Short mmCIF file of C-alpha atoms in Angstrom, two decimals:
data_model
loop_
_atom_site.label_atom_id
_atom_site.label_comp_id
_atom_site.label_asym_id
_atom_site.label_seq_id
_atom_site.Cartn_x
_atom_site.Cartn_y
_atom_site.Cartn_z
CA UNK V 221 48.27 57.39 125.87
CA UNK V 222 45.45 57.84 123.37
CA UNK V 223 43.37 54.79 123.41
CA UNK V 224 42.99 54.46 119.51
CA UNK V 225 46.01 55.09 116.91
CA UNK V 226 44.65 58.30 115.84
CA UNK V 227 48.62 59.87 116.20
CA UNK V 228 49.94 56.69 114.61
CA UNK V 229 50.57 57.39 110.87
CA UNK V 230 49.87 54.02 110.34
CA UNK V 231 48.56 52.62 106.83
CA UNK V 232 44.38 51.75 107.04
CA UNK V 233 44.69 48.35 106.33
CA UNK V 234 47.56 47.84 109.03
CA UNK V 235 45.12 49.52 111.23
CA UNK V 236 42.38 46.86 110.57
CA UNK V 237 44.69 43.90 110.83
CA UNK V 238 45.12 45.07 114.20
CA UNK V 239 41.61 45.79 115.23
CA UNK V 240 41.00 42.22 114.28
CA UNK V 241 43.77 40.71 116.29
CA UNK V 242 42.04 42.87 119.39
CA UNK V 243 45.00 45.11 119.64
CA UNK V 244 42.95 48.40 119.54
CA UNK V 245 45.69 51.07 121.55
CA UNK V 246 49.04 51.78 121.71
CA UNK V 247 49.45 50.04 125.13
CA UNK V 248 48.41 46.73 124.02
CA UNK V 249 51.36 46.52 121.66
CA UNK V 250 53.95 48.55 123.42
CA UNK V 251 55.31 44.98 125.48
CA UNK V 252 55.31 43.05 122.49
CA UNK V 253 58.50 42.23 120.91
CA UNK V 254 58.71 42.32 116.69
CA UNK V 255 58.43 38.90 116.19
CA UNK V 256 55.71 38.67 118.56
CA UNK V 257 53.78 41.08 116.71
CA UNK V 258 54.67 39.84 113.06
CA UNK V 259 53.11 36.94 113.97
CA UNK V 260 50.11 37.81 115.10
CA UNK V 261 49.55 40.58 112.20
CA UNK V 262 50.90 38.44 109.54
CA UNK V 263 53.61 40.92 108.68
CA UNK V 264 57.35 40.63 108.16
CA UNK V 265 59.72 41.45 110.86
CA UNK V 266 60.67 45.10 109.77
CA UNK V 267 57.00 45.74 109.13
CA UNK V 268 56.71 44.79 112.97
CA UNK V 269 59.68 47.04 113.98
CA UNK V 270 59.14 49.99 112.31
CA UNK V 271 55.32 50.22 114.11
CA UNK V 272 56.82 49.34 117.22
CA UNK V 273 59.18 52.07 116.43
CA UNK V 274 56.06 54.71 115.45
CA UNK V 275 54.27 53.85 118.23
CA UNK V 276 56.89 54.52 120.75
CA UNK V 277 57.67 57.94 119.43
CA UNK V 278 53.99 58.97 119.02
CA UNK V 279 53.60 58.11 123.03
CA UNK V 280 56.62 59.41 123.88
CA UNK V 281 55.81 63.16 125.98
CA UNK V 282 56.52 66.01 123.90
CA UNK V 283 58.13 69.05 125.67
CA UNK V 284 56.13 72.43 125.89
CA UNK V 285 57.13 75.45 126.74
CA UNK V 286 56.10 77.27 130.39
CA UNK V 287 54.74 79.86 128.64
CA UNK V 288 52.23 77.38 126.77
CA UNK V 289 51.17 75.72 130.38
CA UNK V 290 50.15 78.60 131.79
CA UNK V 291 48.44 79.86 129.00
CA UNK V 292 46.56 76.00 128.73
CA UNK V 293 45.94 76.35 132.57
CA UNK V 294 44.59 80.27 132.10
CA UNK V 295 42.49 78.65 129.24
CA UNK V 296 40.74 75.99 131.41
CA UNK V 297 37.53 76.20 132.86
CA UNK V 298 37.04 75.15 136.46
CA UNK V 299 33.78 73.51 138.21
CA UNK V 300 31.99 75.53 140.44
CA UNK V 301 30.97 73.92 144.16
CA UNK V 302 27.61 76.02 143.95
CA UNK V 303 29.66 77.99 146.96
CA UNK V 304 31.86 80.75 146.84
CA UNK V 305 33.78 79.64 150.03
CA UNK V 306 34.45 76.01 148.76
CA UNK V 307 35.70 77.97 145.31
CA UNK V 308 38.17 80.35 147.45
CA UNK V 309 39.95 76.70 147.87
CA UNK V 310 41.14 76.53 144.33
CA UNK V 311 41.70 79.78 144.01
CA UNK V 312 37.92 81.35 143.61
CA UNK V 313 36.79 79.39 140.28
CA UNK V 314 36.23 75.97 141.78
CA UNK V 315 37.72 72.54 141.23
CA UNK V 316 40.28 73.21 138.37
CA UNK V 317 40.05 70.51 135.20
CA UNK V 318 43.02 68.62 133.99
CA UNK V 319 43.37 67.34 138.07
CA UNK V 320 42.70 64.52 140.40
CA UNK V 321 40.90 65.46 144.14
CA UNK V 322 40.44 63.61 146.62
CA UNK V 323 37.60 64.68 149.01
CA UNK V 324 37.78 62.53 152.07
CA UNK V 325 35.62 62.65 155.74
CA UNK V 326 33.62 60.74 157.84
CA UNK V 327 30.04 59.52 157.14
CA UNK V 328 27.54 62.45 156.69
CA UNK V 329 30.02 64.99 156.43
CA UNK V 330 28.79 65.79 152.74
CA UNK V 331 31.12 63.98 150.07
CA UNK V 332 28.60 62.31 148.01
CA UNK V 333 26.59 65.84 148.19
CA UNK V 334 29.68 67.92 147.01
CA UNK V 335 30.09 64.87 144.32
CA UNK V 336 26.20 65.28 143.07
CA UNK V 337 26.06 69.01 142.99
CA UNK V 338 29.65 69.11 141.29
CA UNK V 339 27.87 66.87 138.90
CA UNK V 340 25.01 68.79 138.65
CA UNK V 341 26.90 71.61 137.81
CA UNK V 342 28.98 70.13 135.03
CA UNK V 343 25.88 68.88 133.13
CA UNK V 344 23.63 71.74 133.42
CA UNK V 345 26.18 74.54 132.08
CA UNK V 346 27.17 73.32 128.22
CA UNK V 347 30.51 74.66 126.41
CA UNK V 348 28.93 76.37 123.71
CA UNK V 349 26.22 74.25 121.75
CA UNK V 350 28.31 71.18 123.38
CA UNK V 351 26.51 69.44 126.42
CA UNK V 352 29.33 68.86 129.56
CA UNK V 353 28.96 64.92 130.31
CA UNK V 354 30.13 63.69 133.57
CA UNK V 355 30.66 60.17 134.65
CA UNK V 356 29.66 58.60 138.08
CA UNK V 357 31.39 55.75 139.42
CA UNK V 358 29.15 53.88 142.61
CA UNK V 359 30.80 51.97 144.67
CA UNK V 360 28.90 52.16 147.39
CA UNK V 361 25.19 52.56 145.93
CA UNK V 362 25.08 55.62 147.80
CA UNK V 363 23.69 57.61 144.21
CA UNK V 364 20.72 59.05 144.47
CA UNK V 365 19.01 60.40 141.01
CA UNK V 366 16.16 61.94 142.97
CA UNK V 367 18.87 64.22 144.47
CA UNK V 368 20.59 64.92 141.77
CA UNK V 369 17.58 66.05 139.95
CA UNK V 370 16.94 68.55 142.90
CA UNK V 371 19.85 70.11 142.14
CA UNK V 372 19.30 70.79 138.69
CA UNK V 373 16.81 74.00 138.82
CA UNK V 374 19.06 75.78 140.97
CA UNK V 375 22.13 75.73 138.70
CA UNK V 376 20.80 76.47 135.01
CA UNK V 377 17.96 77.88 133.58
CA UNK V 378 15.33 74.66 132.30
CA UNK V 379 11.96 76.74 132.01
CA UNK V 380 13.05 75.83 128.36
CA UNK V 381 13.68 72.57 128.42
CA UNK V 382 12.51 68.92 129.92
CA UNK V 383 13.57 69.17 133.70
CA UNK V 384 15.20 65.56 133.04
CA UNK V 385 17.17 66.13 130.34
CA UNK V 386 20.57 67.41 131.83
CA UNK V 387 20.03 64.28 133.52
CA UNK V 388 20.67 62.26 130.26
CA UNK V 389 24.77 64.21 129.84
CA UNK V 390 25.56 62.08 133.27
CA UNK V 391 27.04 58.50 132.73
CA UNK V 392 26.24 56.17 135.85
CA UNK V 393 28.16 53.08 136.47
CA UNK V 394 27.04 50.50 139.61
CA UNK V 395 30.45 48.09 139.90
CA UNK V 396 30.39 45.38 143.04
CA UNK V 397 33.80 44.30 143.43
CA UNK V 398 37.92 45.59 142.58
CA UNK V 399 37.60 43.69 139.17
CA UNK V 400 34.89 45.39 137.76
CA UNK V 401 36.43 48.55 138.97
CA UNK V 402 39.36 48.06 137.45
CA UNK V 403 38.05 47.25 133.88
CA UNK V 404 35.92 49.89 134.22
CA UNK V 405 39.06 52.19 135.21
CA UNK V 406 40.49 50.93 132.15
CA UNK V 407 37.81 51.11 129.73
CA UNK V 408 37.55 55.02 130.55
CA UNK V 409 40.35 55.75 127.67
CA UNK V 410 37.46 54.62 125.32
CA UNK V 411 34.14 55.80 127.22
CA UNK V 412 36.17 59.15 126.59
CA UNK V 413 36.88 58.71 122.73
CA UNK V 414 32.97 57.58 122.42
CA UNK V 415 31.10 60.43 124.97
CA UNK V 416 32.89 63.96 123.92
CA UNK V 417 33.27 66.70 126.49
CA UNK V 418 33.28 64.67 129.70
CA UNK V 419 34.84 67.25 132.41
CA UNK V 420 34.13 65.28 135.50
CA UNK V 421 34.71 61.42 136.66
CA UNK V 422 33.31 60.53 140.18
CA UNK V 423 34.73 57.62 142.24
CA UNK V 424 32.22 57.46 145.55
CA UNK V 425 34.23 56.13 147.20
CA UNK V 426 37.67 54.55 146.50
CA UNK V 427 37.88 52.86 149.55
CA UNK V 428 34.75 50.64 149.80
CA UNK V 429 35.74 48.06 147.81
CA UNK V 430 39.17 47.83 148.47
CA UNK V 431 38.58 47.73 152.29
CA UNK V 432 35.99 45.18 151.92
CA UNK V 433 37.33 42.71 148.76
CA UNK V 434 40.76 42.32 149.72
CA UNK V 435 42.65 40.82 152.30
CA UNK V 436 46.12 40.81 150.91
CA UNK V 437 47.57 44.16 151.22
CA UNK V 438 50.34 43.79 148.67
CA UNK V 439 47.84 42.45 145.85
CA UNK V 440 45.67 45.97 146.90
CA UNK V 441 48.56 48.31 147.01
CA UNK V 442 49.30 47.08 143.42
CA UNK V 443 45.57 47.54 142.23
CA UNK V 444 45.20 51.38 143.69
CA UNK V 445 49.17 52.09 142.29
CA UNK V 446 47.65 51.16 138.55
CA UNK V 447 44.02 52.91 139.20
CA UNK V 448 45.88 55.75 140.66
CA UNK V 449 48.12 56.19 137.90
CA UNK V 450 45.56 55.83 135.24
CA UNK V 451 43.00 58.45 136.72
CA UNK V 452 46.42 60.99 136.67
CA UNK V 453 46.99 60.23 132.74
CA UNK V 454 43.51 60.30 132.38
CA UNK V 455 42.81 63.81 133.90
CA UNK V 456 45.60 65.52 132.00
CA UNK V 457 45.20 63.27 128.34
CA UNK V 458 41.39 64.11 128.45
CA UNK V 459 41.29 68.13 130.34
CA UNK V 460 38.89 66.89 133.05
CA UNK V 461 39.06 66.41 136.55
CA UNK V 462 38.67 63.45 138.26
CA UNK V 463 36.86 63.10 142.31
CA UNK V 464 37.67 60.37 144.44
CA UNK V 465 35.57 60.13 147.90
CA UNK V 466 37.09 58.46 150.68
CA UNK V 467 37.19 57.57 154.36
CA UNK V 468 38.83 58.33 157.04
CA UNK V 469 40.33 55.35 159.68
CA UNK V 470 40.85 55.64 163.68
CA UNK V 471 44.53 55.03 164.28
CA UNK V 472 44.42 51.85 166.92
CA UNK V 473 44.68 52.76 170.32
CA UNK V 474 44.21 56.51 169.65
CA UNK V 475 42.16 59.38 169.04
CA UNK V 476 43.75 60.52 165.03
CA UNK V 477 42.09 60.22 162.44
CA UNK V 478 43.70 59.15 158.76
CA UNK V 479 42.47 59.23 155.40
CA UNK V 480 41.91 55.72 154.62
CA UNK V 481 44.15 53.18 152.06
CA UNK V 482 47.07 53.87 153.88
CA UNK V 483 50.39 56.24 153.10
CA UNK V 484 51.22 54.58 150.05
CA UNK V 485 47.71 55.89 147.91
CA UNK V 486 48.06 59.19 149.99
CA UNK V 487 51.61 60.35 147.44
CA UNK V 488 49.37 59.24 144.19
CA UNK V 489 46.72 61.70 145.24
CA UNK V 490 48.15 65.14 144.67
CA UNK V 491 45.26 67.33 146.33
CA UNK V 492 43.27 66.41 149.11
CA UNK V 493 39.88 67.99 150.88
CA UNK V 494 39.18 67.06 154.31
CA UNK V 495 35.79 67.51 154.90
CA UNK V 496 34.32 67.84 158.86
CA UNK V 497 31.96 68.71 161.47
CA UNK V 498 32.72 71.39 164.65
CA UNK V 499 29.27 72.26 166.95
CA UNK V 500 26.76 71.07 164.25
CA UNK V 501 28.67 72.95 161.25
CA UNK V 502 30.33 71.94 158.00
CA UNK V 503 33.95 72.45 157.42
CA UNK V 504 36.41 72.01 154.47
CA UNK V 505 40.12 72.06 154.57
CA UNK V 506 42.37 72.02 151.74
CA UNK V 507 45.44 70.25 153.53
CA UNK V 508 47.51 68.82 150.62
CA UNK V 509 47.89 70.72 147.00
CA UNK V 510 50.90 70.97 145.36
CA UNK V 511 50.45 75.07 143.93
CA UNK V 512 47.95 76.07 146.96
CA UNK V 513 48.18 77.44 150.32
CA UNK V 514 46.19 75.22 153.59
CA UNK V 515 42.73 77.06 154.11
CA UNK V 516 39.43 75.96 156.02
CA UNK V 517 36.06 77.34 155.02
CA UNK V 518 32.54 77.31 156.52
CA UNK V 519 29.69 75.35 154.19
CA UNK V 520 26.16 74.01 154.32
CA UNK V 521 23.65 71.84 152.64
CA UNK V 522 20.30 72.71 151.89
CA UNK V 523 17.89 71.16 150.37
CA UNK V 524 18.90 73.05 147.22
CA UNK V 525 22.49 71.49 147.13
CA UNK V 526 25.69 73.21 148.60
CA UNK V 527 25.59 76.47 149.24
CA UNK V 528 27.48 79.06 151.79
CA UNK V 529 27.11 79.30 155.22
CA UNK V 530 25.84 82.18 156.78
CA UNK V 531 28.77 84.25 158.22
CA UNK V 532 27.59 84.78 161.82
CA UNK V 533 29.53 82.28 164.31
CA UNK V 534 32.80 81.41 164.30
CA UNK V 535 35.28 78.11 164.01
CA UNK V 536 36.42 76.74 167.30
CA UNK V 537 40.03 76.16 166.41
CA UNK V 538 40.36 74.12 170.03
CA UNK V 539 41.65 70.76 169.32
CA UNK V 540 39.80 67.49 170.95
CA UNK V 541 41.32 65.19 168.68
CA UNK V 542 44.02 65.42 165.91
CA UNK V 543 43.82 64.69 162.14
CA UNK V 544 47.06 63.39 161.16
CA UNK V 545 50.30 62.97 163.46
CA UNK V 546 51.49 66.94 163.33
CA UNK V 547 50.16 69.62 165.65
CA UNK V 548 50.07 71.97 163.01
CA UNK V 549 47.80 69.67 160.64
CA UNK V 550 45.38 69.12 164.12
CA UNK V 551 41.48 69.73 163.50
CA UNK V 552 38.43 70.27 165.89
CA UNK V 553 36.08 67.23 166.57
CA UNK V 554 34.42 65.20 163.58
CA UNK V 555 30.64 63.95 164.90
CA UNK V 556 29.43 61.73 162.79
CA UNK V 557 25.51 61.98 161.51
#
């Protein structure tokens, strides 16, 4: 739902009574009732109804054809990993737009690196004369600028410009607590009406402050149900494509490993990376996407970023301990750095 009335056809000075009452999108007004709003705007009841009434029917989906969604999704351009193996994932391109991923692992497996040089990637290639913005969500205070500035050279051409000034197209946010993560979730409709052509949202990491804020687990599966859902409107509304980092949990008295915030957040996220270690090399498996087959692939990280591995050992597919409760979903050892 657009954050603003822009598909409202709404008279101007209706559309200032209602920025001064503070009720600045369609959702803010959808749960009132007619005489609720009539008295708050100062309006008569059928002035109430019949917004009401335009504002439902402007948020209401409008079909398309299958024809037109294929031709949208042929349109799109995807994010490159800076690796051709991690691009074979999604289908050779990279990390499609328009989606929500989650990448999830144990410590020093690489997530916030794959988050930085996706990040990197976004804001040193412009559409056109249009700088790509991306926006960085720290949980953790795991960012590092220095980092992502390392990237830069190797992804886009800057002998013609200031080395720092991709740099300014990235959007960081520090929050310390569920709260401010959930404003902040909610405030994105508008960071996106104000900051044009973001393609990428980072979350590093989901989990943090979930795990460490809050004890009552019906009160948290509420909170991720209503970030969840927003990041999915968000990614298709806006064409960009949302990364969430997460853990992964010990099961109690065994050996499997599970992505962490439990089964519940696991059928929000619709595609999942599972990111590991196997004899001192990095892994990636794509184990849950809704239009793409399972696959594991081989990467490293340099001091340059992410980059391919060089193709001369092979994956030990001998299974120490399992990921997940299915033989067929099993992976090799995860050591953690």
């Amino acid at each position: 739902m657009p954050s603003v009335f822009a598909s409202v056809p709404i008279a101007a000075t209706l559309r200032t009574q209602l920025a001064s009452c503070g009720l600045r999108t369609a959702e803010a007004i959808k749960n009132l009732s007619a005489e609720q709003l009539s008295h708050q705007l100062q309006i008569s009841y059928e002035e109430a109804s019949e917004l009401l009434q335009a504002v439902q029917a402007a948020s209401t989906p409008k079909p398309r054809s299958a024809l037109d969604s294929l031709s949208q999704q042929l349109q799109q351009s995807n994010i490159s990993f800076s690796s051709n193996a991690l691009d074979s994932l999604f289908g050779g391109a990279g990390i499609p737009t328009a989606k929500v991923i989650e990448i999830c692992g144990c410590p020093g497996t690489g997530k916030t690196q794959i988050a930085l040089q996706l990040s990197a990637n976004v804001i040193c290639n412009p559409e056109g004369d249009q700088p790509c913005r991306s926006i960085y969500i720290d949980t953790e205070g795991s960012f590092m600028a220095a980092r992502l500035r390392d990237m830069l050279p190797t992804v886009s051409d800057l002998s013609t410009q200031d080395d720092n000034s991709p740099l300014d197209n990235l959007y960081y946010y520090r929050v310390c607590n569920h709260l401010e993560l959930l404003a902040l979730v909610k405030s994105l409709d508008q960071q996106l009406e104000d900051h044009n052509n973001v393609r990428l949202v980072v979350i590093d990491s989901i989990a943090f402050l979930m795990r460490m804020n809050l004890e009552d687990a019906g009160l948290r599966a509420r909170l991720l149900t209503t970030i969840g859902q927003t990041l999915l409107r968000l990614a298709r509304a806006h064409r960009l494509t949302v990364l969430l980092l997460n853990h992964i949990n010990s099961k109690m008295a065994s050996d499997d490993f599970l992505p962490a915030l439990g089964d519940s957040w696991g059928h929000i996220v619709p595609n999942r990376l599972l990111l590991y270690e196997d004899k001192g090399r990095r892994y990636a498996r794509l184990y849950k996407s809704s239009n793409l087959p399972d696959k594991t692939v081989p990467f490293r990280i340099t001091s340059q970023g992410v980059r391919d591995t060089i193709p001369d050992q092979g994956h030990d597919q001998s299974l120490k301990r399992n990921y997940f409760t299915d033989d067929e979903n099993s992976l090799p050892d995860v050591y953690e750095e």
